[in-house]
Coordinates of C-alpha atoms in Angstrom, one line a residue:
M1 CA -59.7 73.9 -35.9
P2 CA -59.2 73.3 -32.1
I3 CA -63.0 73.7 -31.6
L4 CA -63.7 71.1 -34.4
L5 CA -61.3 68.6 -32.9
L6 CA -62.8 69.1 -29.5
F7 CA -66.3 68.4 -31.0
I8 CA -65.2 65.2 -32.7
F9 CA -63.6 64.0 -29.5
L10 CA -66.8 64.6 -27.5
C11 CA -68.9 62.7 -30.0
C12 CA -66.6 59.7 -30.0
A13 CA -66.6 59.5 -26.3
H14 CA -70.5 59.6 -26.2
V15 CA -70.8 56.8 -28.7
A16 CA -68.3 54.6 -26.7
Q17 CA -70.2 55.2 -23.5
A18 CA -73.5 54.2 -25.1
E19 CA -72.0 50.9 -26.5
T20 CA -70.6 50.1 -23.1
A21 CA -73.9 50.6 -21.4
A22 CA -75.8 48.5 -24.0
S23 CA -73.3 45.6 -23.6
S24 CA -73.6 45.6 -19.8
S25 CA -77.4 45.4 -19.9
A26 CA -77.6 42.6 -22.5
P27 CA -78.6 39.1 -21.1
P28 CA -75.8 36.5 -21.1
S29 CA -75.6 34.0 -24.0
A30 CA -77.3 30.7 -23.4
P31 CA -74.9 27.7 -23.0
A32 CA -74.5 25.4 -26.0
T33 CA -76.6 22.2 -25.8
A34 CA -76.4 18.9 -27.8
S35 CA -79.0 18.5 -30.5
A36 CA -81.9 16.4 -29.4
N37 CA -82.1 15.1 -33.0
A38 CA -78.5 14.0 -33.2
A39 CA -77.9 10.9 -35.3
P40 CA -77.1 7.7 -33.3
T41 CA -73.5 6.4 -33.2
S42 CA -72.6 4.0 -36.0
G43 CA -72.8 0.4 -35.0
T44 CA -75.7 0.7 -32.5
T45 CA -79.2 -0.6 -33.0
G46 CA -80.8 2.0 -35.3
A47 CA -83.6 3.9 -33.8
A48 CA -83.0 2.3 -30.4
A49 CA -79.7 4.1 -30.1
A50 CA -81.4 7.4 -30.6
N51 CA -83.5 6.8 -27.5
G52 CA -80.5 6.5 -25.3
L53 CA -79.5 3.9 -22.8
I54 CA -82.1 2.5 -20.3
D55 CA -81.2 2.8 -16.6
A56 CA -81.6 -0.1 -14.3
A57 CA -84.3 1.8 -12.5
D58 CA -86.4 1.7 -15.7
L59 CA -86.6 -2.1 -15.6
P60 CA -89.7 -3.4 -13.6
A61 CA -88.9 -5.6 -10.7
G62 CA -89.8 -9.3 -10.6
L63 CA -89.2 -10.1 -14.2
D64 CA -87.5 -13.3 -15.3
D65 CA -84.4 -13.0 -17.3
A66 CA -86.1 -13.3 -20.7
A67 CA -88.8 -10.8 -19.8
R68 CA -86.1 -8.4 -18.5
V69 CA -84.2 -8.5 -21.8
D70 CA -87.5 -8.2 -23.8
F71 CA -88.6 -5.1 -21.8
Y72 CA -85.2 -3.5 -22.1
C73 CA -85.2 -3.9 -25.9
L74 CA -88.9 -2.9 -26.3
R75 CA -88.1 0.3 -24.4
R76 CA -85.0 0.9 -26.5
A77 CA -86.9 0.4 -29.7
Y78 CA -90.2 2.1 -28.8
P79 CA -89.9 5.0 -26.3
Q80 CA -93.7 5.3 -26.1
I81 CA -93.7 2.1 -24.0
A82 CA -93.5 3.3 -20.4
T83 CA -93.5 0.3 -18.1
M84 CA -94.8 -3.2 -17.5
T85 CA -97.5 -4.3 -15.0
T86 CA -98.9 -7.6 -13.9
D87 CA -102.5 -8.7 -13.1
A88 CA -104.5 -11.9 -13.1
Q89 CA -104.6 -11.9 -16.9
G90 CA -100.8 -11.7 -17.3
Q91 CA -98.0 -9.2 -17.9
W92 CA -98.9 -6.0 -19.8
L93 CA -96.9 -3.4 -21.6
V94 CA -98.1 0.1 -20.6
F95 CA -97.8 3.0 -23.1
N96 CA -97.2 6.6 -22.1
D97 CA -100.8 7.4 -23.0
G98 CA -102.2 4.6 -20.8
R99 CA -102.9 2.0 -23.5
R100 CA -102.0 -1.6 -22.7
V101 CA -100.8 -4.5 -24.8
L102 CA -100.6 -8.0 -23.4
Y103 CA -96.9 -9.1 -23.2
D104 CA -97.6 -12.6 -21.9
A105 CA -100.8 -14.3 -20.7
A106 CA -100.8 -15.8 -17.2
P107 CA -100.9 -19.6 -17.0
G108 CA -104.6 -20.7 -17.2
A109 CA -105.9 -17.2 -18.0
A110 CA -108.9 -17.1 -20.4
P111 CA -108.1 -15.7 -23.8
L112 CA -108.8 -12.0 -24.3
A113 CA -111.9 -11.0 -26.2
G114 CA -111.0 -10.9 -29.9
S115 CA -107.7 -12.7 -29.4
Q116 CA -106.8 -14.9 -32.4
E117 CA -103.5 -16.4 -31.6
S118 CA -102.1 -19.0 -34.0
E119 CA -98.8 -20.3 -35.2
W120 CA -97.9 -16.9 -36.6
V121 CA -100.1 -14.5 -34.6
V122 CA -98.6 -14.6 -31.1
S123 CA -98.0 -12.7 -27.9
V124 CA -95.2 -10.1 -27.7
R125 CA -93.1 -12.5 -25.6
A126 CA -93.5 -15.3 -28.2
S127 CA -92.7 -12.9 -31.1
M128 CA -89.3 -12.2 -29.5
A129 CA -88.6 -15.8 -28.2
E130 CA -86.8 -17.2 -31.3
P131 CA -83.1 -16.2 -31.5
Y132 CA -82.3 -14.1 -34.6
P133 CA -78.7 -14.7 -35.9
L134 CA -76.9 -11.5 -36.7
E135 CA -74.5 -11.3 -39.7
P136 CA -72.3 -13.0 -40.6
R137 CA -74.1 -15.9 -38.9
R138 CA -76.4 -17.8 -41.2
P139 CA -77.3 -21.1 -39.5
D140 CA -79.5 -23.7 -41.1
T141 CA -83.3 -22.9 -41.2
P142 CA -85.1 -26.2 -40.8
L143 CA -88.9 -26.4 -40.6
G144 CA -90.1 -24.1 -37.8
V145 CA -87.1 -21.8 -37.7
S146 CA -88.2 -18.4 -38.8
P147 CA -87.0 -15.8 -36.3
G148 CA -89.1 -12.6 -36.5
R149 CA -91.8 -14.1 -38.7
R150 CA -94.1 -14.6 -35.7
R151 CA -95.6 -11.3 -34.8
S152 CA -97.8 -9.7 -32.2
Y153 CA -100.4 -7.8 -34.1
D154 CA -101.7 -6.2 -30.9
L155 CA -98.3 -4.5 -30.6
L156 CA -98.1 -3.6 -34.3
Q157 CA -101.5 -1.9 -34.2
A158 CA -100.7 -0.1 -31.0
L159 CA -97.4 1.2 -32.5
Y160 CA -98.6 2.1 -36.0
G161 CA -102.4 2.1 -36.2
T162 CA -105.4 -0.1 -37.0
T163 CA -106.6 1.4 -40.3
P164 CA -105.0 2.4 -43.6
K165 CA -105.9 6.0 -42.9
T166 CA -104.2 6.0 -39.5
V167 CA -101.0 4.2 -40.8
G168 CA -100.9 6.1 -44.0
G169 CA -101.3 9.5 -42.3
H170 CA -97.9 9.1 -40.5
L171 CA -95.8 7.8 -43.4
V172 CA -92.7 9.7 -44.5
Q173 CA -90.4 9.4 -47.4
A174 CA -87.3 7.1 -47.3
R175 CA -84.4 6.8 -49.7
L176 CA -82.3 4.0 -51.1
L177 CA -79.7 4.8 -53.8
G178 CA -81.8 7.6 -55.2
Q179 CA -85.1 5.6 -55.1
H180 CA -87.9 6.7 -52.9
L181 CA -90.8 5.0 -51.0
H182 CA -92.9 5.7 -47.9
L183 CA -92.5 4.0 -44.6
S184 CA -93.4 4.6 -41.0
P185 CA -91.2 7.4 -39.5
A186 CA -88.8 5.2 -37.5
A187 CA -88.4 2.7 -40.3
A188 CA -87.8 5.5 -42.9
Q189 CA -85.2 7.1 -40.7
A190 CA -83.5 3.7 -40.3
M191 CA -83.5 3.1 -44.0
N192 CA -82.0 6.5 -44.6
R193 CA -79.2 5.7 -42.2
A194 CA -78.6 2.3 -44.0
N195 CA -78.5 4.2 -47.3
V196 CA -75.6 6.3 -46.0
H197 CA -73.6 3.1 -45.6
L198 CA -74.8 1.3 -48.7
A199 CA -74.5 4.1 -51.2
P200 CA -70.6 4.3 -51.2
Q201 CA -70.5 0.4 -51.0
A202 CA -72.6 0.2 -54.1
A203 CA -70.4 2.7 -55.9
Q204 CA -67.3 0.7 -55.1
E205 CA -69.0 -2.7 -55.8
P206 CA -71.3 -2.4 -58.9
R207 CA -72.5 -6.0 -58.3
L208 CA -74.5 -4.8 -55.4
K209 CA -76.7 -2.4 -57.4
P210 CA -78.9 -5.0 -59.1
L211 CA -79.8 -6.2 -55.6
L212 CA -80.9 -2.8 -54.4
K213 CA -83.8 -2.1 -56.7
M214 CA -86.8 -0.9 -54.7
D215 CA -90.0 -2.8 -55.2
G216 CA -92.7 -1.9 -52.7
G217 CA -93.0 -0.4 -49.2
F218 CA -96.3 0.5 -47.6
A219 CA -99.4 -1.3 -48.8
W220 CA -102.5 -2.1 -46.8
R221 CA -103.1 -5.7 -47.7
R222 CA -103.6 -9.1 -46.2
I223 CA -101.2 -12.0 -46.8
A224 CA -102.2 -14.1 -49.8
G225 CA -104.5 -16.9 -48.6
E226 CA -104.6 -15.7 -45.0
N227 CA -106.6 -13.3 -42.8
R228 CA -103.6 -11.6 -41.1
L229 CA -102.1 -8.4 -42.4
S230 CA -98.7 -8.2 -44.0
P231 CA -96.1 -6.1 -42.2
H232 CA -96.2 -3.9 -45.3
A233 CA -99.6 -2.7 -44.0
F234 CA -97.9 -1.1 -41.1
G235 CA -95.2 0.7 -43.2
I236 CA -92.4 -1.3 -41.6
A237 CA -91.4 -3.6 -44.5
F238 CA -89.9 -3.2 -48.0
D239 CA -88.9 -5.5 -50.8
I240 CA -85.8 -5.1 -53.0
S241 CA -84.9 -6.8 -56.3
P242 CA -87.5 -9.7 -56.4
G243 CA -86.3 -10.6 -59.9
I244 CA -83.1 -11.9 -58.2
A245 CA -84.0 -12.4 -54.5
T246 CA -86.7 -15.0 -54.7
Y247 CA -89.0 -16.4 -52.0
W248 CA -90.2 -19.8 -51.0
R249 CA -93.4 -19.9 -53.0
W250 CA -91.5 -19.5 -56.2
S251 CA -89.0 -22.2 -55.6
K252 CA -89.0 -25.8 -54.4
L253 CA -85.5 -25.5 -53.0
R254 CA -85.2 -25.9 -49.2
P255 CA -83.0 -24.2 -48.3
H256 CA -82.2 -21.8 -51.2
P257 CA -78.6 -21.3 -52.1
M258 CA -79.0 -17.5 -51.9
Q259 CA -79.7 -17.8 -48.2
Q260 CA -76.0 -18.2 -47.9
S261 CA -74.7 -16.3 -51.0
Y262 CA -76.7 -13.1 -50.6
P263 CA -74.2 -10.3 -49.9
S264 CA -73.6 -9.9 -46.2
V265 CA -72.8 -6.1 -46.7
I266 CA -76.5 -5.5 -47.6
V267 CA -77.9 -7.6 -44.8
E268 CA -75.5 -6.1 -42.2
A269 CA -76.3 -2.6 -43.2
F270 CA -80.0 -3.1 -42.6
E271 CA -79.6 -5.2 -39.5
N272 CA -77.4 -2.5 -37.9
E273 CA -80.4 -0.1 -38.3
G274 CA -83.0 -2.5 -36.8
F275 CA -84.2 -4.5 -39.9
I276 CA -84.5 -8.3 -39.9
W277 CA -84.0 -10.2 -43.2
G278 CA -86.4 -12.8 -44.5
G279 CA -83.5 -14.9 -45.8
K280 CA -83.1 -16.2 -42.3
W281 CA -86.5 -17.9 -42.3
H282 CA -87.4 -21.5 -43.3
E283 CA -90.1 -19.9 -45.5
Y284 CA -87.4 -17.7 -46.9
D285 CA -88.2 -14.3 -48.4
L286 CA -84.9 -13.1 -49.8
M287 CA -86.2 -9.7 -51.0
H288 CA -87.9 -8.9 -47.7
F289 CA -86.6 -6.6 -44.9
E290 CA -88.7 -5.7 -41.9
Y291 CA -88.2 -3.1 -39.2
R292 CA -88.1 -5.0 -35.9
P293 CA -85.5 -3.2 -33.8
E294 CA -86.6 -5.1 -30.6
I295 CA -85.5 -8.4 -32.2
I296 CA -82.1 -6.9 -33.3
C297 CA -81.6 -5.5 -29.9
K298 CA -82.3 -8.8 -28.2
A299 CA -79.9 -10.6 -30.6
R300 CA -77.2 -8.1 -29.7
V301 CA -77.8 -8.7 -26.0
W302 CA -77.7 -12.5 -26.5
Q303 CA -74.5 -12.3 -28.4
G304 CA -72.8 -10.1 -25.8
L305 CA -72.7 -7.0 -28.0
E306 CA -74.9 -4.9 -25.8
P307 CA -74.9 -5.0 -21.9
L308 CA -78.0 -4.8 -19.8
P309 CA -78.3 -2.1 -17.1
M310 CA -78.5 -4.5 -14.2
Q311 CA -76.5 -6.1 -11.4
E312 CA -73.7 -8.5 -12.4
P313 CA -75.3 -11.7 -11.2
S314 CA -78.5 -11.1 -13.2
Q315 CA -76.4 -10.2 -16.3
E316 CA -74.5 -13.4 -16.0
S317 CA -77.8 -15.3 -15.8
V318 CA -78.9 -13.7 -19.0
Q319 CA -75.6 -14.6 -20.7
E320 CA -75.9 -18.2 -19.6
A321 CA -79.4 -18.4 -21.1
A322 CA -78.3 -17.0 -24.4
P323 CA -78.9 -19.5 -27.2
D324 CA -75.9 -21.0 -29.0
I325 CA -76.3 -20.0 -32.7
P326 CA -73.8 -21.9 -34.9
Q327 CA -71.8 -19.7 -37.2
K328 CA -71.6 -20.2 -40.9
P329 CA -69.6 -18.0 -43.3
A330 CA -71.6 -15.9 -45.7
H331 CA -70.5 -16.3 -49.3
K332 CA -70.4 -13.4 -51.6
T333 CA -71.6 -14.8 -54.9
V334 CA -74.6 -13.2 -56.6
R335 CA -76.8 -14.6 -59.3
K336 CA -77.4 -12.7 -62.5
P337 CA -80.6 -10.6 -62.6
V338 CA -83.6 -12.3 -64.2
Q339 CA -86.9 -10.8 -65.3
K340 CA -88.8 -9.4 -62.3
P341 CA -91.9 -11.3 -61.5
E342 CA -94.9 -10.2 -59.5
K343 CA -94.7 -11.4 -56.0
T344 CA -97.8 -13.6 -55.8
E345 CA -98.8 -17.0 -54.6
N346 CA -97.9 -18.6 -58.0
P347 CA -94.3 -19.2 -59.2
P348 CA -93.1 -16.8 -61.9
S349 CA -93.6 -19.3 -64.7
E350 CA -97.4 -19.3 -64.0
Q351 CA -97.9 -15.6 -63.6
P352 CA -99.4 -13.1 -66.0
S353 CA -97.3 -10.3 -67.4
A354 CA -96.1 -7.9 -64.7
S355 CA -98.0 -4.7 -64.2
P356 CA -96.0 -1.4 -63.9
A357 CA -94.1 -1.3 -60.6
V358 CA -95.8 0.7 -58.0
E359 CA -95.2 1.2 -54.3
A360 CA -98.4 -0.4 -53.3
K361 CA -97.4 -3.7 -54.9
P362 CA -96.0 -5.5 -51.8
A363 CA -94.6 -9.0 -51.4
G364 CA -96.5 -12.0 -50.1
D365 CA -93.9 -12.1 -47.4
D366 CA -95.7 -14.2 -44.8
A367 CA -97.5 -17.0 -46.5
A368 CA -98.4 -20.2 -44.8
I369 CA -95.7 -22.6 -43.9
A370 CA -94.4 -24.7 -46.7
P371 CA -95.5 -28.3 -46.8

């Protein structure tokens, strides 16, 4: 028995020594790091928040106040934009891969080859110039007031692609109350974040559900009666509940009552994630939401909700230049659902019977200005 006990003791001692040696030779554990894909904090500007704050050193020197705000918001919204340069042609946005998009032409500069600017096809600077009123502000929308409806197609093509194959190859699935459609990656992620806020709201307020019926996302098409592409062609726009939320070609009302009565909780949920709402246009498109985080960012700066990374005197200058947007209360009444019409150039009463709803059936969201 003593010999057996001695043998067991020696074996246990050998095992303990081996474990100690292995522990001392193992590499130390890596320190914990924050996830690079962490969701942005609630209340920030959608995808822009995920890119982090921009340092003052990131802002090019020599920009006027408006250009400084624009560049800040463009960088926040689209991290592939690296800097801005100036030459005889004007000011250029420079992408990380070296591509350039004209931000603003120099006075007297000859138009670029292939440039087709018009009332609605404009430079990047002009596309961001009109102040967008964040919820709950819904000022009047007289003729000519359509913030975000003017677009830089050079910027859209640089960001999302120039062909249906290029744009379509990058689309991902987005969700809204159990419904699915495909959008560009950043727009899809923004919709998914909005869905997190809207789903419990819709569960508590059943009146919201009829206004959240998905009716079209990506579709490579031109706007009815025009040569320019719809924002649906870039995977950044979607329509919801066209049978309730109408648009200006279907109605002679200017303005439309639903521009004020459309539920603010829906508009605010999407604006918080970088979408603008077509209900704030003179040529209203109440069903239409469009991912334009740079415009939402600029609205937040103008309204003092987001500071710029700059010295105090310059910041004050920007605040003084901020436009005064009158505030109107948003009413909460909602019309009863009606039969869903096709979104075409004709009013619903003149349209043929609707075809089955498919994702490629987009809205005519940007038709010519109303007479």
